[in-house]
Short mmCIF file of C-alpha atoms in Angstrom, two decimals:
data_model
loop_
_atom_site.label_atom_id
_atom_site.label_comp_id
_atom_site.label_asym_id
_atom_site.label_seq_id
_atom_site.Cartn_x
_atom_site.Cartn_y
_atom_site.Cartn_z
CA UNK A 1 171.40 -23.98 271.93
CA UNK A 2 168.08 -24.39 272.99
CA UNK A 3 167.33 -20.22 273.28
CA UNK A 4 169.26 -20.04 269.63
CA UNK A 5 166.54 -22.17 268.54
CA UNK A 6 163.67 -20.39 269.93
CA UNK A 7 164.52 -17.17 268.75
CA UNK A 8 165.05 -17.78 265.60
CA UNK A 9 161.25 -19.20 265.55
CA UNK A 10 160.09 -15.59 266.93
CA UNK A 11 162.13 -13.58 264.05
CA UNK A 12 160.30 -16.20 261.69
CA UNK A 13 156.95 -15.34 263.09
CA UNK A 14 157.44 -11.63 262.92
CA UNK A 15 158.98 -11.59 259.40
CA UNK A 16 155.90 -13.63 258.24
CA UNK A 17 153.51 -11.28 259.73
CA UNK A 18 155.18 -8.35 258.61
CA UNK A 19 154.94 -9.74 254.97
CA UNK A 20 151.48 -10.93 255.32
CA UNK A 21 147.89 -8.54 254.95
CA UNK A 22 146.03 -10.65 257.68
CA UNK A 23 142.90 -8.19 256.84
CA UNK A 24 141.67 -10.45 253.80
CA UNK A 25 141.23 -13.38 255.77
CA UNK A 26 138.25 -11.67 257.82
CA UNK A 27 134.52 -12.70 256.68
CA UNK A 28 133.08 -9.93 254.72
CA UNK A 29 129.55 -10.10 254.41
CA UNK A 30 129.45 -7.86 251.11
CA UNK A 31 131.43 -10.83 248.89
CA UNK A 32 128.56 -13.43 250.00
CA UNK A 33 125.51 -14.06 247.80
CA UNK A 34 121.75 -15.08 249.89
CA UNK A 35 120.37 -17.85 248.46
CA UNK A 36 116.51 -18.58 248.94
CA UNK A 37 114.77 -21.86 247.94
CA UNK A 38 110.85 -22.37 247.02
CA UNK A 39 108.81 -25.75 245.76
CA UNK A 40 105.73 -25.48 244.30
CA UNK A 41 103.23 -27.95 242.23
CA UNK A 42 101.83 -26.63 239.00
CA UNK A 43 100.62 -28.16 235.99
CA UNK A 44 102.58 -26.50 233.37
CA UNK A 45 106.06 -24.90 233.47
CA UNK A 46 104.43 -21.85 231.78
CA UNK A 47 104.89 -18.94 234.55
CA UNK A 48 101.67 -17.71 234.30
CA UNK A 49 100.05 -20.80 235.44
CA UNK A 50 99.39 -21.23 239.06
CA UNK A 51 101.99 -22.47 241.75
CA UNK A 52 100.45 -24.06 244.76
CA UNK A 53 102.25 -25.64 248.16
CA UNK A 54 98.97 -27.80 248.90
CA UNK A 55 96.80 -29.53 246.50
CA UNK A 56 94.56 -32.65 246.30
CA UNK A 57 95.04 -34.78 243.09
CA UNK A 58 94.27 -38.33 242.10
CA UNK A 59 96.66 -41.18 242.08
CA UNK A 60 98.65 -41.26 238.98
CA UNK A 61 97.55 -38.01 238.31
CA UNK A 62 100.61 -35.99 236.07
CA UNK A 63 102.41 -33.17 238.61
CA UNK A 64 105.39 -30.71 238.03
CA UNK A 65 107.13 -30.09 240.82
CA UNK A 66 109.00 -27.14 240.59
CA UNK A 67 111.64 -25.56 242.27
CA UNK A 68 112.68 -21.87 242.19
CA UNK A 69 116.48 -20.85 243.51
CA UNK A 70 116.71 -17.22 243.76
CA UNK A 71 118.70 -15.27 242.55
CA UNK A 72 119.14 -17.98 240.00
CA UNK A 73 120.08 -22.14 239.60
CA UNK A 74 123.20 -20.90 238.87
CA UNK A 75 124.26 -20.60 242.57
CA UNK A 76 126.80 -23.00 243.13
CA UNK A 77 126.07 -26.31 245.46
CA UNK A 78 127.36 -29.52 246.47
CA UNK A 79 123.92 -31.61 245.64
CA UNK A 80 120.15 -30.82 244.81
CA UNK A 81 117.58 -33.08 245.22
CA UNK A 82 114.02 -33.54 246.12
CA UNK A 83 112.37 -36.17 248.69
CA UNK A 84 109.19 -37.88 249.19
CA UNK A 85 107.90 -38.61 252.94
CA UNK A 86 111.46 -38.19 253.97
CA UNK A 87 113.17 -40.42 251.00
CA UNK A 88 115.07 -39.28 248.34
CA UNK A 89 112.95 -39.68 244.91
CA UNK A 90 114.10 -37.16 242.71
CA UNK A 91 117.57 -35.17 241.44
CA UNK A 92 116.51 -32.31 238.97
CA UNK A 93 115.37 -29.19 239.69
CA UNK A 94 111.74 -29.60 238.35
CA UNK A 95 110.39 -32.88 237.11
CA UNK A 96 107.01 -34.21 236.22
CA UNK A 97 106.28 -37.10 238.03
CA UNK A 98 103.13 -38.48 239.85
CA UNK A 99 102.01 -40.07 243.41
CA UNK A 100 100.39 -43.71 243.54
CA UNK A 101 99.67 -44.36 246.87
CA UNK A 102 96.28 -42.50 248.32
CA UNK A 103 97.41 -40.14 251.74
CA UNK A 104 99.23 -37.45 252.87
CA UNK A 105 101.95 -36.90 251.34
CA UNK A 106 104.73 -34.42 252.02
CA UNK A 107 107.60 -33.65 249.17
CA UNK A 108 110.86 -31.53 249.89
CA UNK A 109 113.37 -29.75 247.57
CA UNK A 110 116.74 -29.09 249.32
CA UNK A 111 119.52 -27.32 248.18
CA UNK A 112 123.01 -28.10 250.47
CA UNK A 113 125.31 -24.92 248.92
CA UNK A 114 129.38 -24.78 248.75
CA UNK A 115 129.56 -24.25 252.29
CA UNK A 116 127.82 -27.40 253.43
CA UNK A 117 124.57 -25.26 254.54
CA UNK A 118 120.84 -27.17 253.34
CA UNK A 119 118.07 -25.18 252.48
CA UNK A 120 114.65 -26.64 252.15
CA UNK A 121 111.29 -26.05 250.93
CA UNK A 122 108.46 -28.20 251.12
CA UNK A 123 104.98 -28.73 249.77
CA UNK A 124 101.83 -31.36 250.98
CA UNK A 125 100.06 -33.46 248.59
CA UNK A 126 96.15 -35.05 249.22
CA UNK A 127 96.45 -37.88 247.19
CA UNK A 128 92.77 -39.21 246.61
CA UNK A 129 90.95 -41.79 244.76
CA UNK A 130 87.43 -40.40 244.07
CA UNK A 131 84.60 -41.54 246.06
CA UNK A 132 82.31 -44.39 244.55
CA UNK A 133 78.98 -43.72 244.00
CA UNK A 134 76.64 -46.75 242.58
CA UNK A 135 74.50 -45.00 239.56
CA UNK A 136 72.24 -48.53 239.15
CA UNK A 137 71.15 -49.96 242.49
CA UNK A 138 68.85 -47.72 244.36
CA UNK A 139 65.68 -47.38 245.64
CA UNK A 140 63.07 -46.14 244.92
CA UNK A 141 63.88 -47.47 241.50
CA UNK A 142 63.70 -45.01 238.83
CA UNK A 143 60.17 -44.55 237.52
CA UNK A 144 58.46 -45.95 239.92
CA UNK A 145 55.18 -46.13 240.40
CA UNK A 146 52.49 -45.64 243.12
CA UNK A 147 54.07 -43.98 245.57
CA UNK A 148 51.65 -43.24 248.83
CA UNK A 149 52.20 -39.13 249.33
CA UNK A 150 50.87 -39.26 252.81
CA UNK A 151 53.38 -41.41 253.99
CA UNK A 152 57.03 -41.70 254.60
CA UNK A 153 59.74 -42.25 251.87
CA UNK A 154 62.59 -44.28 251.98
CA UNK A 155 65.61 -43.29 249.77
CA UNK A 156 68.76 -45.63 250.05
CA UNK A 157 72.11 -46.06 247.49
CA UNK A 158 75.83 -47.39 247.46
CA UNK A 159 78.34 -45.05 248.17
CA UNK A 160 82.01 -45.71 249.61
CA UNK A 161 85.84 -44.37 249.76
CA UNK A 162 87.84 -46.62 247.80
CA UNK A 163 91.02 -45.48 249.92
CA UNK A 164 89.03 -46.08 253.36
CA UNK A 165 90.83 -42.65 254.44
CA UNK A 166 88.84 -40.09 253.82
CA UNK A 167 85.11 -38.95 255.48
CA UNK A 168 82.82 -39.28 252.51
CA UNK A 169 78.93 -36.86 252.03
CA UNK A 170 75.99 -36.97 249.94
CA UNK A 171 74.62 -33.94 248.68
CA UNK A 172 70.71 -35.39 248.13
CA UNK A 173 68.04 -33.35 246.04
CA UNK A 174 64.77 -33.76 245.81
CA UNK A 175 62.07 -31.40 243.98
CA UNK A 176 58.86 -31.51 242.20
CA UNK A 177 58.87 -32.22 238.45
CA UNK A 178 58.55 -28.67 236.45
CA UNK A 179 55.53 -28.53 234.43
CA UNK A 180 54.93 -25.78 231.75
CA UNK A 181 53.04 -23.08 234.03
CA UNK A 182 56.13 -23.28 236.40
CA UNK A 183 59.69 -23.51 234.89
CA UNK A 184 61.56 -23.32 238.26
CA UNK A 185 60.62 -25.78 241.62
CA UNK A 186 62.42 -25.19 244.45
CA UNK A 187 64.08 -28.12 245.96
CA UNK A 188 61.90 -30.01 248.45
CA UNK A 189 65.01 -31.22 250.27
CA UNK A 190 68.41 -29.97 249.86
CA UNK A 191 71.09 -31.23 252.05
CA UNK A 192 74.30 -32.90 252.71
CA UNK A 193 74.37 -36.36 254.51
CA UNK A 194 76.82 -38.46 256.05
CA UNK A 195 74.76 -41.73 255.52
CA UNK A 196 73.53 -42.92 252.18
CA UNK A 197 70.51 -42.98 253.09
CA UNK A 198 67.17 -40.44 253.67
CA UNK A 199 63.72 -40.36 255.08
CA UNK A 200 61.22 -38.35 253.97
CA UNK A 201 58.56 -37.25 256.37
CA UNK A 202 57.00 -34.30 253.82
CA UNK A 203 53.40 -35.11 252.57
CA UNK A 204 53.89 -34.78 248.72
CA UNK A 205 51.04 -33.91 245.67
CA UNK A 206 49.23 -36.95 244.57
CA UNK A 207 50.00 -37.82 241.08
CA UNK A 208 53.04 -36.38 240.67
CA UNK A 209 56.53 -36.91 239.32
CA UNK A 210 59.49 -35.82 241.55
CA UNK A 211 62.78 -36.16 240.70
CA UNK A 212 65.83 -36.67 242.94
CA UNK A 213 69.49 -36.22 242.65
CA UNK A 214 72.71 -37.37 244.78
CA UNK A 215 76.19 -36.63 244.15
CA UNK A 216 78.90 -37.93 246.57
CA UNK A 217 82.35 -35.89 247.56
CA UNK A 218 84.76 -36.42 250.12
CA UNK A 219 86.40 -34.13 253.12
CA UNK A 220 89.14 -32.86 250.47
CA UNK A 221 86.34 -31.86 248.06
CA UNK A 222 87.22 -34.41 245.80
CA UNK A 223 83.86 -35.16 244.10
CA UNK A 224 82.79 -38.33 242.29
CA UNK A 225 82.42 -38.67 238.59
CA UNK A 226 79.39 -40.51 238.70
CA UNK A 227 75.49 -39.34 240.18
CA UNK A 228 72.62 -40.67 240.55
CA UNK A 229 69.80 -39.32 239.01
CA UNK A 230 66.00 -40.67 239.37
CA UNK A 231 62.52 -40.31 239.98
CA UNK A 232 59.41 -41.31 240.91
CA UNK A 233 55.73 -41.07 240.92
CA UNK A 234 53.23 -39.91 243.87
CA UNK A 235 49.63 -42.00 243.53
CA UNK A 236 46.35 -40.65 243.06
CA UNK A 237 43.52 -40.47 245.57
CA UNK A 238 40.01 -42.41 244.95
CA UNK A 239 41.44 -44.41 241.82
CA UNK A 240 42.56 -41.12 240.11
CA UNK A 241 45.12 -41.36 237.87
CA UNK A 242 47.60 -39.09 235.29
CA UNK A 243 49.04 -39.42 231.58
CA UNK A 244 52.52 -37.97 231.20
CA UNK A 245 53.98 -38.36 228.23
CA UNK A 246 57.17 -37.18 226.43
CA UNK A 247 57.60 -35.93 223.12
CA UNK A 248 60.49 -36.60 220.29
CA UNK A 249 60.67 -35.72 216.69
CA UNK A 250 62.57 -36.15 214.03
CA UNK A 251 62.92 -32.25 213.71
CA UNK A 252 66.43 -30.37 214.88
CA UNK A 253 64.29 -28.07 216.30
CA UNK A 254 62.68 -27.95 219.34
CA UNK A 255 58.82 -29.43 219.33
CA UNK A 256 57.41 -27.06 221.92
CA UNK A 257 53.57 -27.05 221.57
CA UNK A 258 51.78 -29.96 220.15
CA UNK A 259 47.70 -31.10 219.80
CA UNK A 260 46.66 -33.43 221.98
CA UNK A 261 43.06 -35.63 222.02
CA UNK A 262 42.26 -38.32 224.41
CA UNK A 263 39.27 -41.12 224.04
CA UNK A 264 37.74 -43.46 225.78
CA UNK A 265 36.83 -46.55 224.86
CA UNK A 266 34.12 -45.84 222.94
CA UNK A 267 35.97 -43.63 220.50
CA UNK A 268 34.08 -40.42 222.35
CA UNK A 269 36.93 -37.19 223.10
CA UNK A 270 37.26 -36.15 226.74
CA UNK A 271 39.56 -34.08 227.00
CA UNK A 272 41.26 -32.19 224.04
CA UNK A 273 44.60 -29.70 224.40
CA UNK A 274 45.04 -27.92 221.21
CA UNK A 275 48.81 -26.06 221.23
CA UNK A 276 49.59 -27.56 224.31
CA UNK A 277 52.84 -26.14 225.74
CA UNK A 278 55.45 -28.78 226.74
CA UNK A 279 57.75 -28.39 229.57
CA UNK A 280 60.86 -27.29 227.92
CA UNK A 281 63.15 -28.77 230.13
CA UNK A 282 61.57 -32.45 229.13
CA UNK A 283 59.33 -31.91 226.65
CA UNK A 284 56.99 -33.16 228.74
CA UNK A 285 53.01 -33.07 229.33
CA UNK A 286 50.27 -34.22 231.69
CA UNK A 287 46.82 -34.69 231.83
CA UNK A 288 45.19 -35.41 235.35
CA UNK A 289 43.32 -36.26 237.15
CA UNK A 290 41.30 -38.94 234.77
CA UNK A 291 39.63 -41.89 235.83
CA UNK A 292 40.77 -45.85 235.56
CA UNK A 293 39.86 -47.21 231.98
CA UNK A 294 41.08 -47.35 228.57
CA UNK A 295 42.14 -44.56 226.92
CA UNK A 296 43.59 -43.70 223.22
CA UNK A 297 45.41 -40.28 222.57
CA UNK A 298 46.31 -38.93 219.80
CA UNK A 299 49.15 -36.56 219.15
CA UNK A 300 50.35 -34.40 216.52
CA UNK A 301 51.24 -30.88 215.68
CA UNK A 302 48.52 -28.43 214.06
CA UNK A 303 51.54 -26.29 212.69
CA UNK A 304 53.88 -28.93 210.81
CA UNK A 305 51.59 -31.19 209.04
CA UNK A 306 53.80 -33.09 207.56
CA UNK A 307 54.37 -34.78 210.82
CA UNK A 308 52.63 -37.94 210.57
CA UNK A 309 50.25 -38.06 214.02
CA UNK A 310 51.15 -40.60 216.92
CA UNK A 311 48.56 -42.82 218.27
CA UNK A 312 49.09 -44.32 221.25
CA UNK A 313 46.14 -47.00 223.35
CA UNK A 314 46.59 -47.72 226.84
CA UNK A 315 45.24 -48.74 230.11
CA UNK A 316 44.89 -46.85 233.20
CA UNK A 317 45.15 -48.84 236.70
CA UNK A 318 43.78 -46.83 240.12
CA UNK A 319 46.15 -44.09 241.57
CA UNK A 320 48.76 -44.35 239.09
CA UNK A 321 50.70 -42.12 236.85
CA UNK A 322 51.48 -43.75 233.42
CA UNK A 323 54.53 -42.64 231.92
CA UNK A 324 54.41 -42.30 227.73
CA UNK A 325 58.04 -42.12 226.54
CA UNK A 326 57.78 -43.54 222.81
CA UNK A 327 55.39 -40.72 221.29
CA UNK A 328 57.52 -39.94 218.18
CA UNK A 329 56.71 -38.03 215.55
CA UNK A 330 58.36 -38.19 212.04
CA UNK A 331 58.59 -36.04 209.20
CA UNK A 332 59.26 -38.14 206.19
CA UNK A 333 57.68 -35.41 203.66
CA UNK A 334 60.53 -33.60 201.78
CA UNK A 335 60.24 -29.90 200.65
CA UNK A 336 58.65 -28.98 197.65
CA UNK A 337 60.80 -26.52 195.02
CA UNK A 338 58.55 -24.39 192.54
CA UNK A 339 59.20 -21.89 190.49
CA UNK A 340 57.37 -18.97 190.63
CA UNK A 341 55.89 -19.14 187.08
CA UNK A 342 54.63 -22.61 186.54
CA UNK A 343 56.37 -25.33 184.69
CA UNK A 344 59.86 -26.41 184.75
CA UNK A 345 60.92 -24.21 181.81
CA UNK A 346 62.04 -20.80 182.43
CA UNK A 347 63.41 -17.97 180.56
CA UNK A 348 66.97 -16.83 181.33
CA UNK A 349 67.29 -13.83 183.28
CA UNK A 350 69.17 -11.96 185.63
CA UNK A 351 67.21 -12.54 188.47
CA UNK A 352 65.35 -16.23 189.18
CA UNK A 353 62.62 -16.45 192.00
CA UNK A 354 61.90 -20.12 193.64
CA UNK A 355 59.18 -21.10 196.41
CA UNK A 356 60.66 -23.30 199.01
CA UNK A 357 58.41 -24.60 201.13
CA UNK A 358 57.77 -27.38 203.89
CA UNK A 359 55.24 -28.61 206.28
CA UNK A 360 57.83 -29.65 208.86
CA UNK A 361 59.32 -26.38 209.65
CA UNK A 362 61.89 -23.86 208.31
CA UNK A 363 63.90 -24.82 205.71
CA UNK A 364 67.77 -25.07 206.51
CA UNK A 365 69.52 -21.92 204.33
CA UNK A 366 72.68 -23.52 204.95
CA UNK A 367 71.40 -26.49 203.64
CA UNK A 368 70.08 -24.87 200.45
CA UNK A 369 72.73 -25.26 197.50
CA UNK A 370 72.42 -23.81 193.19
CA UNK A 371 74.03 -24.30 190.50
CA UNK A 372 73.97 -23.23 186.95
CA UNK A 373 75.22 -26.61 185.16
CA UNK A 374 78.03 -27.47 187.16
CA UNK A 375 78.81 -24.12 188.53
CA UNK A 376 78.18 -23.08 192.27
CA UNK A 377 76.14 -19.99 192.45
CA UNK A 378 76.47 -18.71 196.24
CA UNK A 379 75.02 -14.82 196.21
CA UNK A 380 71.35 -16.53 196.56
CA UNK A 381 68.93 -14.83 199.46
CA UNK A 382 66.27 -16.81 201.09
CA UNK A 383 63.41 -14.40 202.44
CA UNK A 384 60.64 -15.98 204.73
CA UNK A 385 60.07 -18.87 201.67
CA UNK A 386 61.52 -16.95 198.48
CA UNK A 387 64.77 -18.47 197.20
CA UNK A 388 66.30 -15.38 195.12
CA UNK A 389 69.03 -16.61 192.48
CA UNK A 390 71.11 -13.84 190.58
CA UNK A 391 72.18 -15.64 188.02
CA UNK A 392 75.89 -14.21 185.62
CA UNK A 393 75.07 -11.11 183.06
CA UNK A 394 76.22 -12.46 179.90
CA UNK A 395 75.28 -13.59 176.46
CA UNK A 396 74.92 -16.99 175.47
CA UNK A 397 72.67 -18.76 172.91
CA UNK A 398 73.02 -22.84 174.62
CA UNK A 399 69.93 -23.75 176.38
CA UNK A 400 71.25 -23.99 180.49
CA UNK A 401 70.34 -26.25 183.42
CA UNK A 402 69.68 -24.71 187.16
CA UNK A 403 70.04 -26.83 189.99
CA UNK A 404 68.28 -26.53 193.24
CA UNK A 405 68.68 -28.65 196.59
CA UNK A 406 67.27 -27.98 199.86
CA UNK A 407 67.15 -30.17 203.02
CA UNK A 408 64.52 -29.52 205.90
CA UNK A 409 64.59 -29.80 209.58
CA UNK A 410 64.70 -33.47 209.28
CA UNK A 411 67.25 -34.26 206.85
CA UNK A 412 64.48 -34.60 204.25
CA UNK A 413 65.77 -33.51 201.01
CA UNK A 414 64.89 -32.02 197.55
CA UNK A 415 66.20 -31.36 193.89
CA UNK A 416 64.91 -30.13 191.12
CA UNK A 417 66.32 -29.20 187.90
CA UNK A 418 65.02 -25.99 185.60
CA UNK A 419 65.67 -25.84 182.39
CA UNK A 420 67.04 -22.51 181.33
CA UNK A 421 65.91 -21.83 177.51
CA UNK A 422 67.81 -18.52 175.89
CA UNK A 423 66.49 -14.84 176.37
CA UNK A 424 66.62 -12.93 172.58
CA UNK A 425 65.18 -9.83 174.55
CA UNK A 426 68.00 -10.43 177.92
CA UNK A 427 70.34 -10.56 174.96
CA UNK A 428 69.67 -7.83 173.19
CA UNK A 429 69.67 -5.68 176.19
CA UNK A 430 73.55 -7.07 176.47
CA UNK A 431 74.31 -6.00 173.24
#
């Protein structure tokens, strides 16, 4: 019974093979589809912007991670999903999303397919407050005085990392004031420090301004938003001292040469600087060396007399440079609007000449307006100081009104009004 049995099993076995094409259940490597996985960080999902694996960004700064699935998302898979320092933080493909916590900070996508298989991709994230940089407390204090050139200088500020993880540097500047003969000074001292702090050993120019500088950036190149930006003043020798003063105006242009007169106390002129050229970078001047006493300048501008002149009284100590910083001059003298015949009665015509003209510099075209009653007329010319006004070719026996306004380079403005009497001969011409 037993061999009945067991035969029958083999005649089974054969009749199932026989009906069976064992051939399709070999691997084929044709019928499977490679699937590659990439994660970048961008800042827009725009393809032309820039995909990184490695960047440094501040906490809570806005990131897209983005993943790319070749040959497309489509490919099927059991689960997607993106993790941060080895924990799961994210399910979609790409998401924007951002990193609190200062570090090092490493962010996988991974892609497990049908068959159970993960693929991975990852990218590393610097995530870095900015270094601090203190902008007040410093020394030497800004504008300060009396400094002894022959001897050492002592610069100090605050700087720190916030996230106490990163190595922090100074980049410190220091260089002579420019005057107006020299538009360009090389940096004294240019150099990155590891210390907030610097000693000068460098004999400098007695009275003289220098200016320094100091930004602060850490090993990631993360730099800070805030510098520091001061200066100083060198002291004379054998009670010498300087006069710098800067100039403002009420002008939108830019006051480049001015007059300059200094007295002594006595009224008498010592020194006189007619178009003096200010340094265009401050609009800046000094006078040096003079002597300790008391001193009054006077400054205005031999080209725009309407400026009204400054006068400014003041004391010099020994070995000092005194800094002027509230010379102003002001324009308050508006333009003056003549025709070119006199009066304020004109005959109509075709073609209207004005005279626009001001003692405080060019007057503003785009500032300068007409109008014929309450019309706009906007085909005027304005030539050096001629204001030409065509005005329309046509017949008309009412007296008319012409309306000029101009404004100057310091908001000073003007109207007049011209009154417009008929022209039988302009007329007749028409006819």
């Amino acid at each position: 019974m037993k061999q009945i049995f067991t035969l029958a099993l083999f005649l089974t076995a054969i009749i199932l093979s026989a009906c069976t094409d064992s051939d399709s259940y070999y691997f084929n490597e044709s019928d499977s589809q490679a699937i590659q996985v990439d994660a970048y960080i961008t800042t827009s999902f725009d393809e032309s912007t820039s995909r990184v694996k490695c960047d440094t960004v501040s906490p809570g700064d806005s990131i897209i991670f983005l993943s790319v699935v070749q040959p497309s998302k489509s490919a099927r898979s059991q689960s997607t999903f993106w993790t941060l320092d080895g924990k799961e933080f994210a399910h979609e493909f790409s998401f924007k999303s951002s990193i609190i916590t200062p570090g090092i900070h490493h962010v996988s996508f991974v892609f497990v397919d049908i068959f159970g298989d993960t693929l991975s991709d990852s990218i590393t994230l610097y995530v870095a407050s900015e270094p601090s940089l203190d902008s007040r407390y410093f020394v030497p204090a800004d504008e300060t005085q009396n400094l002894d050139p022959n001897e050492q200088i002592r610069f100090a500020w605050n700087g720190y990392d916030p996230d106490s993880l990163w190595d922090i540097y100074y980049h410190f500047e220091l260089q002579e004031s420019p005057s107006d003969q020299e538009k360009e000074k090389k940096p004294i001292v240019d150099t990155i420090l590891e210390q907030p702090f610097f000693t000068l050993n460098k004999k400098l120019n007695p009275l003289t301004k220098y200016l320094w500088h100091v930004c602060t950036f850490n090993n990631l190149k993360h730099a800070s938003k805030a510098t520091l930006e001061s200066s100083f003043y060198t002291q004379g020798v054998s009670g010498e001292n300087a006069i710098q003063g800067f100039v403002k105006s009420t002008s939108s242009e830019t006051v480049d040469k001015v007059h300059l007169v200094l007295m002594d106390s006595s009224k008498t002129v010592i020194r006189e600087l007619p178009n003096k050229k200010l340094d265009s970078q401050f609009n800046s001047f000094y006078i040096k060396p003079l002597p300790a006493g008391q001193y009054t300048l006077v400054t205005f501008i031999d080209s725009l007399p309407d400026f009204k002149a400054d006068t400014t009284v003041l004391h010099l100590e020994g070995d000092q440079v005194y800094s002027l910083d509230s010379i102003f001059l002001e324009d308050t003298i508006p333009p003056v609007i003549s025709a070119l015949s006199t009066g304020d009665t004109l005959d109509y015509a075709d073609t209207l000449q004005f005279l626009l003209k001001d003692g405080g510099g060019k007057i503003v075209f785009s500032r300068t307006s007409t109008y014929l009653d309450d019309t706009p007329i906007t085909s005027i010319t304005l030539s050096s100081d001629t204001l030409t006004i065509p005005l329309p070719y046509e017949k008309s026996w009412s007296p008319r009104i012409l309306t000029i306004t101009t404004v100057d380079q310091s908001l000073n403005y003007t109207t007049r009004n011209f009154y417009l009497k008929p022209n039988a001969k302009l007329f007749e011409e028409i006819q």
